[in-house]
Coordinates of C-alpha atoms in Angstrom, one line a residue:
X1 CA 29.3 -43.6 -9.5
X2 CA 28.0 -39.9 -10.6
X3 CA 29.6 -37.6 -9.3
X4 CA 28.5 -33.5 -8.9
X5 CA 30.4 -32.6 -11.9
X6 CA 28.8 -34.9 -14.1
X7 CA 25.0 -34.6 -12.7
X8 CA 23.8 -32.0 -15.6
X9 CA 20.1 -32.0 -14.6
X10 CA 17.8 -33.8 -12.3
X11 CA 14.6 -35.5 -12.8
X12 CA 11.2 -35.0 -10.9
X13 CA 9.7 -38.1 -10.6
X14 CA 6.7 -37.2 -8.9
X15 CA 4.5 -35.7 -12.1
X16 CA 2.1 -38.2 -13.2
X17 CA 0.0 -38.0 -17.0
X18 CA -3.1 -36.4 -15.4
X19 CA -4.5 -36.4 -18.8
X20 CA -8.0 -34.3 -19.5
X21 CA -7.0 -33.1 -16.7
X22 CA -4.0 -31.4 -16.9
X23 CA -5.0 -28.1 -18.6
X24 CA -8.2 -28.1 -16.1
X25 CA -4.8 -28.4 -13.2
X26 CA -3.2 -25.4 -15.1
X27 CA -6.2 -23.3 -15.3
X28 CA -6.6 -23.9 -11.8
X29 CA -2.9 -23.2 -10.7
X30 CA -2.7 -20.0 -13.4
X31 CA -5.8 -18.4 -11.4
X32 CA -3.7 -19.3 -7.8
X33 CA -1.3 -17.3 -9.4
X34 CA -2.8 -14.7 -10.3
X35 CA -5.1 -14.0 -7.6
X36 CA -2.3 -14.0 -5.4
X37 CA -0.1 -11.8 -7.1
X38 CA -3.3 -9.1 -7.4
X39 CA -4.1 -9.6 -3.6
X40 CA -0.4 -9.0 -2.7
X41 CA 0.6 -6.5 -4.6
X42 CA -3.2 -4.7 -3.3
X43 CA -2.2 -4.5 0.2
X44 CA 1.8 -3.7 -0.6
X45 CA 0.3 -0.7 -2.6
X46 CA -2.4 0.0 0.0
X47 CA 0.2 0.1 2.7
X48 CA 2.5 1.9 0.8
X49 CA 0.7 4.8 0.0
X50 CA -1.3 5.4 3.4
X51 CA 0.4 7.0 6.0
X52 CA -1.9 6.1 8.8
X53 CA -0.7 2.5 7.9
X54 CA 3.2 3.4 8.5
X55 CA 2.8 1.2 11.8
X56 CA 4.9 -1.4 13.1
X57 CA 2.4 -4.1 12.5
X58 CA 1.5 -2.8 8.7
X59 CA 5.3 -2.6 7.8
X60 CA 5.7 -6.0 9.0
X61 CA 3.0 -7.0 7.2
X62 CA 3.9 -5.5 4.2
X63 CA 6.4 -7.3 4.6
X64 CA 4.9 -10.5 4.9
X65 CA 2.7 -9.7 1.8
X66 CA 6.3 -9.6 -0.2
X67 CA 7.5 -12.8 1.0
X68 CA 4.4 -14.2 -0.5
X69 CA 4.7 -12.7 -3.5
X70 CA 8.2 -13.9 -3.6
X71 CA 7.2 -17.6 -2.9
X72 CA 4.7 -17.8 -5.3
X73 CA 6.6 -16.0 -8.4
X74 CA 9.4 -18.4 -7.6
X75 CA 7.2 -21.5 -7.5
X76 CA 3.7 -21.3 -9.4
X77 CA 5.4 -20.5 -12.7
X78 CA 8.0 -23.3 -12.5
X79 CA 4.4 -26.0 -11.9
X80 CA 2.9 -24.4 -14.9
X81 CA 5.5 -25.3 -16.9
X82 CA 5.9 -29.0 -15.8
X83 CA 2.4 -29.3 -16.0
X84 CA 2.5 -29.2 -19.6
X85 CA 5.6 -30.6 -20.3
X86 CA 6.4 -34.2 -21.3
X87 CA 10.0 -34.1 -19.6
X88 CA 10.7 -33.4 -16.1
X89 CA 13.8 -32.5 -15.6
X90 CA 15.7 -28.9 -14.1
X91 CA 19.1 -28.2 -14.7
X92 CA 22.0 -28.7 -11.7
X93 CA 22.0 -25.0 -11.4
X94 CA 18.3 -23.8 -11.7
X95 CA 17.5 -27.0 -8.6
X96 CA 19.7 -25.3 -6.4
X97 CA 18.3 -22.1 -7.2
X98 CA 14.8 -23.4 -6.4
X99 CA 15.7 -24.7 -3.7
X100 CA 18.0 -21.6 -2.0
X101 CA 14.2 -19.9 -3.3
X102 CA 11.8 -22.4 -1.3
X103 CA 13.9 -23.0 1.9
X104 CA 14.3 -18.9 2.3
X105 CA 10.6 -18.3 1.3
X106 CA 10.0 -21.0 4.4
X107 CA 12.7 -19.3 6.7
X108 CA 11.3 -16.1 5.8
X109 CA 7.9 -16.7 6.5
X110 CA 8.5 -18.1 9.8
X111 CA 10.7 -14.9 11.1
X112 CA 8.3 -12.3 9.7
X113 CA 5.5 -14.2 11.8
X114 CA 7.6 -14.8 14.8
X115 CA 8.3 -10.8 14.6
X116 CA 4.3 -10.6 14.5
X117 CA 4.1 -12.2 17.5
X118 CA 6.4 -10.5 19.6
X119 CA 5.0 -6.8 17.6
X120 CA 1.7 -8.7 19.7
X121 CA 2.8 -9.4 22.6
X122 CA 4.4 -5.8 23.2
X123 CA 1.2 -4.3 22.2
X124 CA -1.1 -6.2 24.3
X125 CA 1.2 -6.8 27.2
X126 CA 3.0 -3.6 27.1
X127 CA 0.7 -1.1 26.0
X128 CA 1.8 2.0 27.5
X129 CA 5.2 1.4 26.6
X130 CA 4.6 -0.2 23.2
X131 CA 6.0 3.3 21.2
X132 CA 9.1 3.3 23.6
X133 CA 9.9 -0.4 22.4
X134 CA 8.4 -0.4 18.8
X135 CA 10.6 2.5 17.4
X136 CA 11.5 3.0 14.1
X137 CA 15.2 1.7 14.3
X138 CA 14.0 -1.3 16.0
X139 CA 11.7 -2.0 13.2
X140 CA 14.4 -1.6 11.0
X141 CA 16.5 -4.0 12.7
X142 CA 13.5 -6.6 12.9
X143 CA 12.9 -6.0 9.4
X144 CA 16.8 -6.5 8.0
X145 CA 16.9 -9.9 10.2
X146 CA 13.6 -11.1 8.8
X147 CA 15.4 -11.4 5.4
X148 CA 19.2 -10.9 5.9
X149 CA 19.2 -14.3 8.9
X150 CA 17.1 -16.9 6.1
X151 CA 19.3 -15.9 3.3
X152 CA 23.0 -16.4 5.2
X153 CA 21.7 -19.5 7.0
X154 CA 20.1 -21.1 3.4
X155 CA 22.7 -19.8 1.9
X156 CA 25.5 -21.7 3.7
X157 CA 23.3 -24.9 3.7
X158 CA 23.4 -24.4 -0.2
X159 CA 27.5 -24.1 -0.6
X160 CA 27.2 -27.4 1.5
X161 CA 25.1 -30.0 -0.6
X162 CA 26.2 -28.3 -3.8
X163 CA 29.8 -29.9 -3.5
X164 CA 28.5 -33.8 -2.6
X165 CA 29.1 -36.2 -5.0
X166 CA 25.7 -37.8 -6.7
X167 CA 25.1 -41.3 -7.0
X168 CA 21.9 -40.8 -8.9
X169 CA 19.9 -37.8 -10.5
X170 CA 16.3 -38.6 -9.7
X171 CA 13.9 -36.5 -7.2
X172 CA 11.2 -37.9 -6.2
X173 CA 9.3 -34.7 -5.8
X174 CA 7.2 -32.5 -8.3
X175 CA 10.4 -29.7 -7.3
X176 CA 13.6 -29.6 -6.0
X177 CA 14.6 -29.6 -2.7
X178 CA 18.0 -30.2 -0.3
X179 CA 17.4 -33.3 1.6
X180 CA 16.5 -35.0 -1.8
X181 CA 19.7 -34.2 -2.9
X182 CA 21.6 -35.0 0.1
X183 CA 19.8 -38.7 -0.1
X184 CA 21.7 -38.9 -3.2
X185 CA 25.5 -38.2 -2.2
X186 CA 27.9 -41.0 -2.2
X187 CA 30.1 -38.9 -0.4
X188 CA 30.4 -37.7 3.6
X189 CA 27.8 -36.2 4.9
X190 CA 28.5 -35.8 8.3
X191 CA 28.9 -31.9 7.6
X192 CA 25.7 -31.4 6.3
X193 CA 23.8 -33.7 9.3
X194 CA 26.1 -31.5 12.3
X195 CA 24.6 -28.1 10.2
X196 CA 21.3 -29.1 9.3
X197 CA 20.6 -29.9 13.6
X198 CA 22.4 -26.4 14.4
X199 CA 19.9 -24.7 12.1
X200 CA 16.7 -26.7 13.3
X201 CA 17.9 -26.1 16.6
X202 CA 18.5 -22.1 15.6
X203 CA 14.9 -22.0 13.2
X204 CA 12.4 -24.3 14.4
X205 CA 13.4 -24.5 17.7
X206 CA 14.8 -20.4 18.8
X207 CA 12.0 -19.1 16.6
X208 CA 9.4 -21.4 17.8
X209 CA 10.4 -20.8 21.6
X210 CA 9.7 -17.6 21.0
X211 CA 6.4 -17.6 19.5
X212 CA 5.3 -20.0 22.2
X213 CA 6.8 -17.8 24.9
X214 CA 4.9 -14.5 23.4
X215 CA 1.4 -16.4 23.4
X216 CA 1.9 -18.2 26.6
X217 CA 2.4 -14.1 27.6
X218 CA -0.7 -13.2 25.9
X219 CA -2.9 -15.4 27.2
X220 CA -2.1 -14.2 30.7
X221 CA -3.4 -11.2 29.9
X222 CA -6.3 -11.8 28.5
X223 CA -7.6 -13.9 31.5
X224 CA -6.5 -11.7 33.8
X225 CA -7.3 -8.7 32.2
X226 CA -10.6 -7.1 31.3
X227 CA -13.3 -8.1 28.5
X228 CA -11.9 -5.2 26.6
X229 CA -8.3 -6.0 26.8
X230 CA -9.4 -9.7 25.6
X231 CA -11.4 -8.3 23.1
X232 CA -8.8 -6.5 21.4
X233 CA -6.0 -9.6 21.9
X234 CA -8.6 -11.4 20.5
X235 CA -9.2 -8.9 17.2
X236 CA -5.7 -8.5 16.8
X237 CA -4.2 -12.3 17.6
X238 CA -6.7 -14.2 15.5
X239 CA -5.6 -14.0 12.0
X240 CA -2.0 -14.1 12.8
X241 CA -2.8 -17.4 14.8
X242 CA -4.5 -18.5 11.8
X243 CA -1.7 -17.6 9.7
X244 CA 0.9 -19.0 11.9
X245 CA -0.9 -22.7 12.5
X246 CA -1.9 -22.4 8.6
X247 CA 1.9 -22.3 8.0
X248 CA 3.2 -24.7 10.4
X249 CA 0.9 -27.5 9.1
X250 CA 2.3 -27.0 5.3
X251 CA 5.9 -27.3 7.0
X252 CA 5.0 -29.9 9.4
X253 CA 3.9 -32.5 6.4
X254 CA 6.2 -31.5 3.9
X255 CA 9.4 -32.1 6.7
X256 CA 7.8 -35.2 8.0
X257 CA 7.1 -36.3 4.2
X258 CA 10.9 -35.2 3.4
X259 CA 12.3 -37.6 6.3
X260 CA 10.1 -40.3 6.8
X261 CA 8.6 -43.5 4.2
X262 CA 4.7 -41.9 2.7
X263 CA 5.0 -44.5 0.5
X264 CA 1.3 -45.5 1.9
X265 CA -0.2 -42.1 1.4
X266 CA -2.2 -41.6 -1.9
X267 CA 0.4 -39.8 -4.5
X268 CA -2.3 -37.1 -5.5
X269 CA -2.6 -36.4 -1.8
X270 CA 1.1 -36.3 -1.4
X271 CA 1.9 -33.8 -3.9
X272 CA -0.9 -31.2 -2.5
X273 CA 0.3 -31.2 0.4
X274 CA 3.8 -30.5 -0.2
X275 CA 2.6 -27.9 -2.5
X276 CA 0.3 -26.5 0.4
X277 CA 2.1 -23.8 1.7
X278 CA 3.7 -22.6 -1.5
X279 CA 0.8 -22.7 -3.1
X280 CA -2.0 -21.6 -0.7
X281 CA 0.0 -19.6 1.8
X282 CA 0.8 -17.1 -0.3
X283 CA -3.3 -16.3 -1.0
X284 CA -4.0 -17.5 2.5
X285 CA -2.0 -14.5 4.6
X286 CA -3.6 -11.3 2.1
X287 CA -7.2 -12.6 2.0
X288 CA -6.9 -13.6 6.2
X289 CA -5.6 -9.9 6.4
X290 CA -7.8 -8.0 4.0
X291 CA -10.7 -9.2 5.7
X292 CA -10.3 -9.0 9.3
X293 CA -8.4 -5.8 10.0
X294 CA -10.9 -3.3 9.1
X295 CA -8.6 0.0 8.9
X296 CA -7.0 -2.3 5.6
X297 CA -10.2 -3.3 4.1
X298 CA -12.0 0.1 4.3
X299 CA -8.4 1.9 2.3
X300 CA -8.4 -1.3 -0.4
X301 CA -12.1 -0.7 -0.9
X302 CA -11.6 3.3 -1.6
X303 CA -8.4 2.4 -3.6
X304 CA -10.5 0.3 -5.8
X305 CA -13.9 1.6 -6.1
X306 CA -13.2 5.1 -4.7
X307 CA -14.6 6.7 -1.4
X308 CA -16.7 5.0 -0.1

């Protein structure tokens, strides 16, 4: 038996010799990378440094556009390495880091955009007193549990797996993550099963109601309401649907590959798409944004090129 004080590093078992075309693979991820770090950091600054952006929706954005930049700093590097290496491995300490990184990029993500949707539903259901119930404290308060809620909840899910004992030191996974781990404890993991429902139940399922209950809202309105109020919940909801549905169907396959036998599913095919929403996601949201709300992409094209 291998306990957690012996387990040194792990091993990713997933990477495969994609010979010629590994530094085509690395090109390919190193321009992800960078694109999204430009786009990201474009629309932080943008936002930033306008004041007739310092609105509700734009600060949650911006802080959106972080998260992304977040997730993709703490993952694309990390693949850029492996992709050239010969050995897989990641030390006991820099797997759980990864993971604490991933599962509150994830947690993260799905806050900021269940924020969004309420920030929608206020506005479009609530119009005349949307300034009343969007102040700035509340914003504040929205904004501090967007990040302070992920990082106690991953973090106590973290302190959990981190004292099992190992039977084993193989992941098969191109990165780390916690139910990998907790597949390899010889010990009692009763814990860990009674905490990880409480925070599905909490996440996927509080969050979730929540987003469902604001749209379900929003709809009303829009077919009861006049061609210009659906007009602008149309303008307005359509690229954080996109966002949101984008999102969930990373998670969706990456859980369901996490918990279930995929065995039959091609490996190339595997690895993209748990890769999807660390990877694309974090390009997805800026480029979704830039583009369709024109008081953003008028500023970013006089930041650029100048007035325009």
């Amino acid at each position: 038996m291998i306990n957690s004080t012996h387990v040194s590093y792990f091993v990713l078992a997933a990477y495969f010799d994609a010979g010629t075309l590994t530094y085509l693979i690395f090109t390919a991820i190193m321009f992800l990378y960078i694109s999204t770090v430009c786009a990201n950091l474009l629309l932080i600054v943008v936002i930033c440094m306008n004041r007739s952006l310092h609105e509700p929706m734009c600060i949650f954005l911006c802080s959106l556009f972080m998260n992304e930049l977040y997730g993709s700093t703490m993952m694309l590097p990390f693949l850029l390495d492996q992709i050239i290496s010969d050995v897989h491995i990641v030390s006991f300490s820099f797997c759980y880091l990864q993971i604490f990184c991933i599962y509150t990029y994830a947690n993260v993500q799905f806050c900021n955009l269940a924020v969004m949707s309420y920030d929608r539903y206020l506005a479009i259901c609530h119009p005349l007193h949307y300034s009343r119930r969007m102040t700035g404290n509340k914003v504040a308060v929205l904004i501090t549990f967007i990040w302070l809620f992920p990082f106690v909840e991953v973090a106590v899910m973290i302190s959990l797996s981190a004292t099992l004992q190992l039977c084993g030191n193989i992941i098969n996974k191109v990165y780390c993550d916690n139910f990998s781990i907790v597949r390899l404890a010889c010990s009692d993991i009763t814990v860990n099963n009674i905490y990880g429902i409480i925070y599905t139940i909490v996440l996927i399922v509080g969050v979730g109601i929540l987003i469902v209950y604001t749209y379900i809202r929003i709809l009303k309105v829009c077919f009861s309401g006049s061609k210009q109020t659906r007009q602008k919940a149309v303008s307005t909801c359509t690229p954080h649907l996109a966002s949101l549905l984008n999102f969930s169907f990373g998670s969706f396959f990456e859980i369901m590959q996490s918990r279930f036998n995929m065995s039959n599913v091609p490996n190339m095919l595997r690895i993209f798409l748990s890769l999807y929403f660390l990877t694309c996601q974090p390009l997805f949201n800026p480029v979704l944004y830039g583009l369709n709300m024109s008081k953003i992409r008028i500023l970013c094209k006089r930041f650029l090129f100048g007035k325009m």
